[in-house]
GROMACS .gro file of C-alpha atoms in nm:
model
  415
    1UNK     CA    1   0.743   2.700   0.367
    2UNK     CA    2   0.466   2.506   0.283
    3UNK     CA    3   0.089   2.663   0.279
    4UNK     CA    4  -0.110   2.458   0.457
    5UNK     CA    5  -0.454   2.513   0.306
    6UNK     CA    6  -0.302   2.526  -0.041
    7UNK     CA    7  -0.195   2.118   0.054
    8UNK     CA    8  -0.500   2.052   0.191
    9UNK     CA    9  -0.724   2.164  -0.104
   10UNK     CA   10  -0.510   1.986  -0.343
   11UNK     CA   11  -0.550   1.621  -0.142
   12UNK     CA   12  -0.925   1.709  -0.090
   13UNK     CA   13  -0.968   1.759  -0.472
   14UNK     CA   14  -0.824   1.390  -0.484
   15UNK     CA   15  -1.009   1.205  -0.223
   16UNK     CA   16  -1.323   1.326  -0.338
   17UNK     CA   17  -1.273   1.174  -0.646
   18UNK     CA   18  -1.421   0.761  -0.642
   19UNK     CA   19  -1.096   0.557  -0.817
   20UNK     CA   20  -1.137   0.187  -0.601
   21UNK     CA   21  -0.986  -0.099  -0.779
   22UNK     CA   22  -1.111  -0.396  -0.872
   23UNK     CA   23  -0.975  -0.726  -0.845
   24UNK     CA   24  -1.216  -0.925  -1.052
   25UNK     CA   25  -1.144  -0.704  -1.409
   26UNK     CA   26  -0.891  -0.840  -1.606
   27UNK     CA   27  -0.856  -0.447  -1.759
   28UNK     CA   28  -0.623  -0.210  -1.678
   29UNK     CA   29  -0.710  -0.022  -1.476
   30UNK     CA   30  -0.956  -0.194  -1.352
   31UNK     CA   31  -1.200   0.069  -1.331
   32UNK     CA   32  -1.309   0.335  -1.607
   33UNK     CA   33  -1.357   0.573  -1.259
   34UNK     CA   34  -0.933   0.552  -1.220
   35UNK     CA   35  -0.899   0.778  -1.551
   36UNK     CA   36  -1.099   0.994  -1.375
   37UNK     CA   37  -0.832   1.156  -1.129
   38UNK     CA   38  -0.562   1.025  -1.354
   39UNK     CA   39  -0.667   1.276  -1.666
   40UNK     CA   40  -0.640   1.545  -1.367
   41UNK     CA   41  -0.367   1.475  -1.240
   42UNK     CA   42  -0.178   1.458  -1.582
   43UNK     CA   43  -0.344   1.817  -1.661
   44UNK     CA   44  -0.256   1.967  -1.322
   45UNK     CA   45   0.137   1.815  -1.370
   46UNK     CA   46   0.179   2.013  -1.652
   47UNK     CA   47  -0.009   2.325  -1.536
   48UNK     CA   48   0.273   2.327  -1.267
   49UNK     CA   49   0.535   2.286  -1.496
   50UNK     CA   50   0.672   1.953  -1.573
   51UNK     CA   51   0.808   1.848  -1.872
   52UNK     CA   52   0.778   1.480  -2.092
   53UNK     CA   53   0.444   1.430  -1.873
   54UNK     CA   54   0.269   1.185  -2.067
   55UNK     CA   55  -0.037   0.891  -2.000
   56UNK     CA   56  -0.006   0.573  -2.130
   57UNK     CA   57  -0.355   0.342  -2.234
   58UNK     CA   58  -0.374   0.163  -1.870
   59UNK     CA   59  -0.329   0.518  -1.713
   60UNK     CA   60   0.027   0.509  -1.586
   61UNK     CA   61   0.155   0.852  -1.558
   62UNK     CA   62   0.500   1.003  -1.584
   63UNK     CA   63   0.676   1.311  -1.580
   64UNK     CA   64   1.007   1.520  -1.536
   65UNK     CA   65   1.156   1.771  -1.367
   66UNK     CA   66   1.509   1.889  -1.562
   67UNK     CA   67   1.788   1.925  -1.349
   68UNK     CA   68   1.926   2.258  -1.243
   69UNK     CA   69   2.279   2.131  -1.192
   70UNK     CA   70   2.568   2.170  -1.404
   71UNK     CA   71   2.649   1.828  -1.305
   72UNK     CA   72   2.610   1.453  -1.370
   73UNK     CA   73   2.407   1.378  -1.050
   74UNK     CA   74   2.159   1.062  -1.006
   75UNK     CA   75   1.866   1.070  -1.174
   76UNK     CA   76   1.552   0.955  -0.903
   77UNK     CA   77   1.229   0.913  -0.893
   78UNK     CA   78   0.906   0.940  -0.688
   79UNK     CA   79   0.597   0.705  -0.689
   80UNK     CA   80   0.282   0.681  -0.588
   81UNK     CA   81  -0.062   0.532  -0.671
   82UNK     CA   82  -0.398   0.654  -0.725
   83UNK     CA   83  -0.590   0.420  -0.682
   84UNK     CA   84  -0.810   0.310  -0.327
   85UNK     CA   85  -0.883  -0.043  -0.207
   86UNK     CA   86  -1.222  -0.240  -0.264
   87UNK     CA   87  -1.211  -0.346   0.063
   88UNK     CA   88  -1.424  -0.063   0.185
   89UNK     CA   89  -1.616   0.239   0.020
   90UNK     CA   90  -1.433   0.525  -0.173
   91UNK     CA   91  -1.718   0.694  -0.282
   92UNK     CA   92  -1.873   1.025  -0.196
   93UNK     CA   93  -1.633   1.111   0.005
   94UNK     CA   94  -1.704   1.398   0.229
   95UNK     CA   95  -1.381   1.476   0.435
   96UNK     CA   96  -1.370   1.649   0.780
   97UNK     CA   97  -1.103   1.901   0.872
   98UNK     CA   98  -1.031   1.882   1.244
   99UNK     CA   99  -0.851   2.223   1.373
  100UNK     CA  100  -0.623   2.228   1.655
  101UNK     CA  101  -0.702   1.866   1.794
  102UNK     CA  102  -0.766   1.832   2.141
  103UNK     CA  103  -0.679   1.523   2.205
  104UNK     CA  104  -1.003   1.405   2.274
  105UNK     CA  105  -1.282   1.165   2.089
  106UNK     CA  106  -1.383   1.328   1.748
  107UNK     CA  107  -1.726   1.215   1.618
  108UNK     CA  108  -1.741   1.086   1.295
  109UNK     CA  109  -2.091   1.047   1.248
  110UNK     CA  110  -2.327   1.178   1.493
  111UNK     CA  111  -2.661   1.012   1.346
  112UNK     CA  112  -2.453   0.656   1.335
  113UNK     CA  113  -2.251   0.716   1.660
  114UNK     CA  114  -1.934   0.650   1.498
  115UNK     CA  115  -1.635   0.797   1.693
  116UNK     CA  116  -1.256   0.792   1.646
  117UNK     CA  117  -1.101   0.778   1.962
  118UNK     CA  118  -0.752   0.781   2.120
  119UNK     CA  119  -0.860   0.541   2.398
  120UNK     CA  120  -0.862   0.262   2.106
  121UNK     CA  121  -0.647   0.459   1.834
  122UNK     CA  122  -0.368   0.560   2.073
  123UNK     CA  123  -0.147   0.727   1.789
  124UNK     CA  124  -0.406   1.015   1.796
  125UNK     CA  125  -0.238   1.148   2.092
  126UNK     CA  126   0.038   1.219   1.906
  127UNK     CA  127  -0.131   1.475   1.697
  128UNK     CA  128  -0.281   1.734   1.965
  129UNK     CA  129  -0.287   2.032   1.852
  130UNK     CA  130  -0.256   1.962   1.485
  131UNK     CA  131  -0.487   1.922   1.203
  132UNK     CA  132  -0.648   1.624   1.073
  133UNK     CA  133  -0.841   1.521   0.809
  134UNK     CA  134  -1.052   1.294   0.874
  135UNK     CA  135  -1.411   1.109   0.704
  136UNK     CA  136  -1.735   1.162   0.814
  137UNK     CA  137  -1.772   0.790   0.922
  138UNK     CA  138  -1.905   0.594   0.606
  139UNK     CA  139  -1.645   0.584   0.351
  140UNK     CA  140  -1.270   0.543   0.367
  141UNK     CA  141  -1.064   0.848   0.308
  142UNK     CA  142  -0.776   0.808   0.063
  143UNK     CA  143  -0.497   0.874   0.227
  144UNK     CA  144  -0.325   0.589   0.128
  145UNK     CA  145  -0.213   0.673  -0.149
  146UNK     CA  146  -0.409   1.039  -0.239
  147UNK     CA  147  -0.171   1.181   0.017
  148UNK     CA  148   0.143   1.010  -0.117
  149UNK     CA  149   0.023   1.193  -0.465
  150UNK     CA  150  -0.072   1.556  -0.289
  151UNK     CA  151   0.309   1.551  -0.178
  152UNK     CA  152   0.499   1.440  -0.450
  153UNK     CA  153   0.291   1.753  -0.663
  154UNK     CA  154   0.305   1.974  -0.382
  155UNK     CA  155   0.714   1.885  -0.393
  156UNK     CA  156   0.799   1.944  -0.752
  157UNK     CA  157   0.573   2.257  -0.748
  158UNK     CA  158   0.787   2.449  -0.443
  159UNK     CA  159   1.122   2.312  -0.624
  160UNK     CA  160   0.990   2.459  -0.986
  161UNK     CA  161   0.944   2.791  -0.813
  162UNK     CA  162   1.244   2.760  -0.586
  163UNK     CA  163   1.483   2.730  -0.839
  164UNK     CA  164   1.788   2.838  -0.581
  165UNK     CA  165   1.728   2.490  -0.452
  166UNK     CA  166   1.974   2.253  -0.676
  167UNK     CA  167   1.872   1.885  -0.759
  168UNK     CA  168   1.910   1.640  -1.029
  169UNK     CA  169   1.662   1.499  -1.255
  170UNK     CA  170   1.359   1.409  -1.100
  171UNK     CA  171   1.101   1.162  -1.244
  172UNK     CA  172   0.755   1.119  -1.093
  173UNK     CA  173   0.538   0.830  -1.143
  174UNK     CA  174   0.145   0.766  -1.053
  175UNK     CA  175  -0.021   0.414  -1.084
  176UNK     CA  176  -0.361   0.268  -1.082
  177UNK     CA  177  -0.441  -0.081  -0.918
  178UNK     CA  178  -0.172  -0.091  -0.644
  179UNK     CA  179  -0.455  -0.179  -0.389
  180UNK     CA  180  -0.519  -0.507  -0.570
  181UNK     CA  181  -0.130  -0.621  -0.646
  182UNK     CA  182  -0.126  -0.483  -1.012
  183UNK     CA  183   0.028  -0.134  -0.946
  184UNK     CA  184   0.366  -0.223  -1.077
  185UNK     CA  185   0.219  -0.496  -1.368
  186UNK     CA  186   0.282  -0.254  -1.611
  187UNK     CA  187   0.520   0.002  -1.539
  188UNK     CA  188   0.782   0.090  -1.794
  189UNK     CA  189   1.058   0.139  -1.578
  190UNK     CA  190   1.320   0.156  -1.860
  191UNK     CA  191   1.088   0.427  -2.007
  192UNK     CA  192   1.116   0.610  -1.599
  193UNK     CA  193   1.501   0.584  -1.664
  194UNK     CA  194   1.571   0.636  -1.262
  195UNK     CA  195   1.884   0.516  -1.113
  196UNK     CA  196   1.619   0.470  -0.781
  197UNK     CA  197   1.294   0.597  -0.683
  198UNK     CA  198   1.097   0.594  -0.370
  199UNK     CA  199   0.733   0.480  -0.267
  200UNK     CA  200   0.607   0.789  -0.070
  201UNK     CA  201   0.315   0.534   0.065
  202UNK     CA  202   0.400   0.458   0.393
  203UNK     CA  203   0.156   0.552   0.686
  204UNK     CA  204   0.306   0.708   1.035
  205UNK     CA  205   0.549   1.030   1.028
  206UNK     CA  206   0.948   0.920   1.022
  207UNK     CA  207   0.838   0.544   0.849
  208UNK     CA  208   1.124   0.489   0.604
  209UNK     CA  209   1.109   0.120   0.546
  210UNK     CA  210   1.319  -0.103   0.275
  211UNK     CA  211   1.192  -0.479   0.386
  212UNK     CA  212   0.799  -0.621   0.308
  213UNK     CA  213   0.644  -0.928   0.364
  214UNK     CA  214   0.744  -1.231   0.057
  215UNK     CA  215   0.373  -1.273  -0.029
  216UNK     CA  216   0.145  -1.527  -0.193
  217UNK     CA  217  -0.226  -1.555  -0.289
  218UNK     CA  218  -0.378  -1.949  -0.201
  219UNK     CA  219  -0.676  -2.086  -0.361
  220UNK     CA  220  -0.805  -2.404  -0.154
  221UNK     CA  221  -1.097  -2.556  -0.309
  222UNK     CA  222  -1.274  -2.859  -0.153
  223UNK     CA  223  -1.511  -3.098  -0.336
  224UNK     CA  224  -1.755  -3.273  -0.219
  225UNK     CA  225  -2.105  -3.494  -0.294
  226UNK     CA  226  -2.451  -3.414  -0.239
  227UNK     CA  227  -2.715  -3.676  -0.163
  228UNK     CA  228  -3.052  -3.607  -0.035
  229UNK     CA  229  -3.001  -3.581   0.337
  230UNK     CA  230  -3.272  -3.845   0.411
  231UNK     CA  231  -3.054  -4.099   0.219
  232UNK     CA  232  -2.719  -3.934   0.289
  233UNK     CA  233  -2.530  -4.207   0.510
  234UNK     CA  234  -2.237  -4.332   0.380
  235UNK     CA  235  -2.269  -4.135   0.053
  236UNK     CA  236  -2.283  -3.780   0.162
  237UNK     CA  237  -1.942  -3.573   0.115
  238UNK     CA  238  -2.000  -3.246   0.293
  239UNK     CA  239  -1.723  -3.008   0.124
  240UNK     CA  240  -1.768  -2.732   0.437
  241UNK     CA  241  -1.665  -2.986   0.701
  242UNK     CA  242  -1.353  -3.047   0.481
  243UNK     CA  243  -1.266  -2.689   0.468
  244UNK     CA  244  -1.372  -2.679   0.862
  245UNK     CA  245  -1.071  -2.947   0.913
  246UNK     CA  246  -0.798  -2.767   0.640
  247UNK     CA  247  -0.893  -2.386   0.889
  248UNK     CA  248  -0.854  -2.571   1.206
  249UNK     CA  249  -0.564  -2.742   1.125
  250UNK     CA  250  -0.371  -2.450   1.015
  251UNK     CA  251  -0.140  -2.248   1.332
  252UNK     CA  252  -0.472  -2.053   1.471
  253UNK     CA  253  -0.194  -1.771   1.668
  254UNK     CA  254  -0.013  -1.758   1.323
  255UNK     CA  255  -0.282  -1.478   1.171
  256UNK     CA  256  -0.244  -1.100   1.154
  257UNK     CA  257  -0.428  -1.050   1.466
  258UNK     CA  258  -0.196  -1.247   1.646
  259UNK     CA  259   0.089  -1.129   1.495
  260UNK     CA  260   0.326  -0.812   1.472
  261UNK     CA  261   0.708  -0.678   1.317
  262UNK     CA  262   0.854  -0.967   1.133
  263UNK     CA  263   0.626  -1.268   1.221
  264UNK     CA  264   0.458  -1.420   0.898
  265UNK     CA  265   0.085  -1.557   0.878
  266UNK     CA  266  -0.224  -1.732   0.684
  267UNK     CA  267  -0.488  -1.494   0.653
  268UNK     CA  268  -0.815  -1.637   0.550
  269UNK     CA  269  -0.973  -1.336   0.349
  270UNK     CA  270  -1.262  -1.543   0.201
  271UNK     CA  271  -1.477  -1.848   0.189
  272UNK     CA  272  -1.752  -1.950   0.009
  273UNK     CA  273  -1.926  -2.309  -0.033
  274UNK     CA  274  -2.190  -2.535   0.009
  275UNK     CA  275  -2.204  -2.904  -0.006
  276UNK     CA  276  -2.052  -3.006  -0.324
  277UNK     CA  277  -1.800  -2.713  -0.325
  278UNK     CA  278  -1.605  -2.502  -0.071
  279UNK     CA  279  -1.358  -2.274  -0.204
  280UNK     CA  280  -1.132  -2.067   0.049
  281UNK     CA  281  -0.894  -1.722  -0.022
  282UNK     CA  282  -0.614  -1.716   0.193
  283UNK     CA  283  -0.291  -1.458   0.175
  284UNK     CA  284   0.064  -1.631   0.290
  285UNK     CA  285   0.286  -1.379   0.422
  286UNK     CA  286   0.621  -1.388   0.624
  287UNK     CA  287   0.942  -1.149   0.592
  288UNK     CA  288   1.197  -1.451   0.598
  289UNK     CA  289   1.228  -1.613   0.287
  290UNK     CA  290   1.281  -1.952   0.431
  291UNK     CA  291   0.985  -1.943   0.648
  292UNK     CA  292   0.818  -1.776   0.352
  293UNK     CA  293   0.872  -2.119   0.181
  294UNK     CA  294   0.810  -2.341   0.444
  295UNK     CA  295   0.418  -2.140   0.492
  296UNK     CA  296   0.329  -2.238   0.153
  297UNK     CA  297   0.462  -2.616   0.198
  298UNK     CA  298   0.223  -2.645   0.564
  299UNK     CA  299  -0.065  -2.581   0.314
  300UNK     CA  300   0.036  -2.846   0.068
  301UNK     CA  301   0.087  -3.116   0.278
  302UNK     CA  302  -0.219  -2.999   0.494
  303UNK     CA  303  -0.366  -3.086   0.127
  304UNK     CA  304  -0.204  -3.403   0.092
  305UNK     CA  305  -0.302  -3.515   0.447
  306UNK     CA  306  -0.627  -3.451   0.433
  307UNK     CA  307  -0.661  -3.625   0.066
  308UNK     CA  308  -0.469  -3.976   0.183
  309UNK     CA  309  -0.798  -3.990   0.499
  310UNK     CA  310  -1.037  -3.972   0.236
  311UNK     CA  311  -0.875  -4.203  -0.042
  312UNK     CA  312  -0.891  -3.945  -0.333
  313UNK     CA  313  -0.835  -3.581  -0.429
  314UNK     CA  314  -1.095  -3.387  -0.243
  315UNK     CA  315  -0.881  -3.072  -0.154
  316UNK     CA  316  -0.698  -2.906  -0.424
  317UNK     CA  317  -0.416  -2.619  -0.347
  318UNK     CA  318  -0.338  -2.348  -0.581
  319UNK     CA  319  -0.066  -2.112  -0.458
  320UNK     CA  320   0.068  -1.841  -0.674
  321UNK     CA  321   0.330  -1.570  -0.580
  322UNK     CA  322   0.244  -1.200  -0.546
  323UNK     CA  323   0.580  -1.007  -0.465
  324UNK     CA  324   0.944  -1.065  -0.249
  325UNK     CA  325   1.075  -0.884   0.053
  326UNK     CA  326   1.274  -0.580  -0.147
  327UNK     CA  327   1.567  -0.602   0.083
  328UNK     CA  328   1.749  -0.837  -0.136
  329UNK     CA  329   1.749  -0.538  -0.395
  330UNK     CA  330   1.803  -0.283  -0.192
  331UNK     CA  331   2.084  -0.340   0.070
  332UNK     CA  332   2.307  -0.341  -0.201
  333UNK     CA  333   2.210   0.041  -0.243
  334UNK     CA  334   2.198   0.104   0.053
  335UNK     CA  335   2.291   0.468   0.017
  336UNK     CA  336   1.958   0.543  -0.093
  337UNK     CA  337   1.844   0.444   0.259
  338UNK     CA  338   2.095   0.650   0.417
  339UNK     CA  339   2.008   0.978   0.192
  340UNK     CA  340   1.614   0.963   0.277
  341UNK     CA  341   1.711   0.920   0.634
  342UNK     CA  342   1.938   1.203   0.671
  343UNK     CA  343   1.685   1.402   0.529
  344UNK     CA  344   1.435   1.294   0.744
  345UNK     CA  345   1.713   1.375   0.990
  346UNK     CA  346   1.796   1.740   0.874
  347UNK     CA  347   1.439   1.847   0.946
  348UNK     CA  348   1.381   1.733   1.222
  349UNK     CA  349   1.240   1.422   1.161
  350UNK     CA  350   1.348   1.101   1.364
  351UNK     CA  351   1.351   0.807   1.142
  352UNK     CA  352   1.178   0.493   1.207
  353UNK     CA  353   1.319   0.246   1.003
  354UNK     CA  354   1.116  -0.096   1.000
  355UNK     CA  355   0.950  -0.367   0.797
  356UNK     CA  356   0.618  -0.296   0.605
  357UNK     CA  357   0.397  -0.560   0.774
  358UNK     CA  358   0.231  -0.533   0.351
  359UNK     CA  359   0.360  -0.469   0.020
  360UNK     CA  360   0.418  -0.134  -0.207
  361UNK     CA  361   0.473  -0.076  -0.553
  362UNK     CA  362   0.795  -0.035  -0.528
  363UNK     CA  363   0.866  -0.416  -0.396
  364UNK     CA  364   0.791  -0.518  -0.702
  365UNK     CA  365   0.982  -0.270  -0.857
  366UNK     CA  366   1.299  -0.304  -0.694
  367UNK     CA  367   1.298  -0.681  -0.884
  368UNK     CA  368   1.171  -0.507  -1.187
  369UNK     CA  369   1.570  -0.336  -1.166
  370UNK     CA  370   1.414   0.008  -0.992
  371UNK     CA  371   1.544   0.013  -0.625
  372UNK     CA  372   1.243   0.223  -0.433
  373UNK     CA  373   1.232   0.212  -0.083
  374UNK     CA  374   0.904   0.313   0.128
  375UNK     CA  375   0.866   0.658   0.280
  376UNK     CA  376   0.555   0.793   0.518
  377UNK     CA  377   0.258   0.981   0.359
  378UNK     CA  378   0.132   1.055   0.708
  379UNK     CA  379  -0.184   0.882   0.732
  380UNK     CA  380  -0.362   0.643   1.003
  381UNK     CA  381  -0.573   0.344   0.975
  382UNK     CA  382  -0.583   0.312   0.600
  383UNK     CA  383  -0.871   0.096   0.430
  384UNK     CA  384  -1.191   0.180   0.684
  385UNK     CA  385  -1.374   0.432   0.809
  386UNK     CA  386  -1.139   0.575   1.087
  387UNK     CA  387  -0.856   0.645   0.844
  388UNK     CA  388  -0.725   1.011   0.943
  389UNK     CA  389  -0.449   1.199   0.873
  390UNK     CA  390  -0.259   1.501   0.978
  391UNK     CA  391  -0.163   1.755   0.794
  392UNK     CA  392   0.155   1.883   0.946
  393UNK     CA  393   0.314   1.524   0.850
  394UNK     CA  394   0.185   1.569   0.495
  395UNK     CA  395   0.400   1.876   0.490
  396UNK     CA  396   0.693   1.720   0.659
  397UNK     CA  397   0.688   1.448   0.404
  398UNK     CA  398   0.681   1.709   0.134
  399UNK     CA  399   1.013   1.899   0.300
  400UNK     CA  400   1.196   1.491   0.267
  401UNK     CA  401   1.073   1.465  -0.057
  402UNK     CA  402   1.280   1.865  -0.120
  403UNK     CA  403   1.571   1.724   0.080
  404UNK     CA  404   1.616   1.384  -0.049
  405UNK     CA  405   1.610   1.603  -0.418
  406UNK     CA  406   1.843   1.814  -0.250
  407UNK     CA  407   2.127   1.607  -0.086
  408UNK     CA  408   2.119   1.386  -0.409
  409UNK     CA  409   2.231   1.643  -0.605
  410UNK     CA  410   2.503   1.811  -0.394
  411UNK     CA  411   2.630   1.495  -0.147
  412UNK     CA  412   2.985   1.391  -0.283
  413UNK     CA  413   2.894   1.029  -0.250
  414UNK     CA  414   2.553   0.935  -0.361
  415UNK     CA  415   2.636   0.614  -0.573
   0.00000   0.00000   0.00000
């Protein structure tokens, strides 16, 4: 149904193009580089044949497909971003296509010994016989969300030229910044006019996901007093110790790599100091609202605490809120679970249902009034150098993204 090669060029034309984010602009996006693939992909939408597709000045992009009902049906929506993260490299890309895997180690990089292997990666085994794409070692890849975008396009083309395939109105939507918490900032989801979308941004074939971590960003900064060192007894505050004390005394098992489905965390991200001055970056994460609340409270008091030993204010905690766990919005809708899963379903696909141990898009835009669930884009190990991912679930997730247009527009009961 789908041509394999045609997918893979079109993702490769993506990936290859440099759009990381960047969390210290105030702009948006936050990088000139982001117009780059977003001016493409607004010219390739309408080479396809989309209608209304249209750019707005911080490079969110929209467009419709009509319906080809005679119907009233729901009118949904499909979502991804373009941008990569600035936690590692996007630039110069140079992808790898891996033919008919054999299961075994694949070298990266020969010259750097880099390998990507299923004795630590164990979800390669999975794809034997299949083919990946993969990087060469010393840049991430793009899958998350590149591939998200290469099957939403890939979608709306095969429906344009299968017109014996009924659906709805379809609305698709591409945003910059997602990798740095801003993708939804400035979406205009009056101006999408979906009764629901989805996220196609989820990693693993079968992920269909409606619950995400309640997350918050924490800025601790410590002060302290310098003194020449010879002279420093008594007098010397030493704002690194401080911020020593505030890590240690935080739950050490309570971080993500001591932690897995549902169980919340501090993560520690950054740190910077000296004497006078120790600032620390942490993310506060946890599924359960209550618990959600309770993290951010640990860190205040820790605050508190710590401030009352030394008589005055030398730790101050900043906590701000980044998104909520999108179950709230969505079980009420829950039939827009149950659709994408019978899809999934109807080809063949076994569902895996679960929390995203992270945030998409479309938590934020499920409060913003736009219920959009989380659906796999196929790849592995997203945000590094071993991030992979097979092409045969690419094409799977563009036959869901068919059916879910499908079975919205002919089920009897879809509201």
């Amino acid at each position: 149904m789908i041509q394999k090669k045609h997918i893979i060029d079109r993702f490769i034309s993506y990936v290859t193009i440099d759009t990381e984010s960047d969390p210290e602009s105030n702009t948006t996006p936050s990088t000139k580089k982001q117009w780059d693939l977003a001016n493409k992909l607004v010219e390739e939408l309408k080479t396809i044949g989309l209608e209304d597709v249209t750019i707005d000045k911080n490079a969110y992009i929209m467009a419709t497909l009509p319906s080809n009902v005679d119907k009233e049906v729901p009118t949904i929506g499909f979502i991804s971003h373009f941008d990569t993260t600035p936690d590692f490299t996007g630039a110069n890309v140079k992808p790898q296509i891996i033919e008919n895997y054999d299961g075994k180690d694949i070298v990266l990089n020969k010259s750097e010994n880099i390998i990507l292997s299923p004795d630590y990666f164990e979800d390669l085994k999975l794809y034997t016989g299949q083919t990946l794409i993969t990087t060469d070692g010393t840049t991430l890849l793009g899958a998350d969300d590149k591939a998200g975008i290469a099957e939403i396009v890939t979608a709306m083309e095969y429906l344009i030229k299968h017109p014996e395939i009924k659906h709805g109105k379809i609305r698709v939507g591409f945003t910059p910044d997602e990798e740095i918490g801003r993708g939804a900032h400035k979406f205009d989801v009056q101006k999408f006019a979906a009764d629901w979308a989805y996220t196609m941004d989820g990693s693993q074939i079968g992920e269909l996901e409606y619950e995400n971590f309640n997350a918050a960003g924490a800025v601790v900064t410590i002060k302290g007093k310098i003194v020449h060192p010879g002279y420093a007894k008594g007098k010397m505050i030493n704002s690194m110790y401080i911020a020593q004390d505030f890590i240690n005394s935080l739950p050490r098992m309570e971080t993500p790599e001591h932690t897995s489905d549902r169980e919340g965390f501090f993560h520690l991200h950054n740190m910077k100091g000296d004497v006078e001055e120790t600032q620390l970056q942490y993310i506060i994460r946890d599924h359960d609202k209550e618990h959600f609340e309770a993290r951010k409270e640990v860190m205040r008091k820790l605050a508190i605490e710590i401030n009352n030993q030394h008589n005055k204010e030398v730790v101050k905690v900043e906590i701000k809120d980044q998104y909520y766990n999108m179950r709230e919005k969505v079980e009420p809708v829950m039939h827009i679970v149950d659709i994408a899963e019978k899809a999934m379903k109807s080809i063949g696909i076994t569902p895996m249902i679960k929390p995203i141990r992270g945030g998409t898009d479309g938590s934020q835009l499920s409060y913003m009034g736009l219920p959009c669930p989380n659906i796999f884009a196929g790849g592995h190990n997203f945000h590094g150098r071993y991030e992979y991912v097979p092409v045969e679930s690419m094409i799977k997730a563009v036959e869901v993204i068919i059916k879910i247009a499908e079975l919205t527009a002919t089920e009897k009961n879809t509201n």
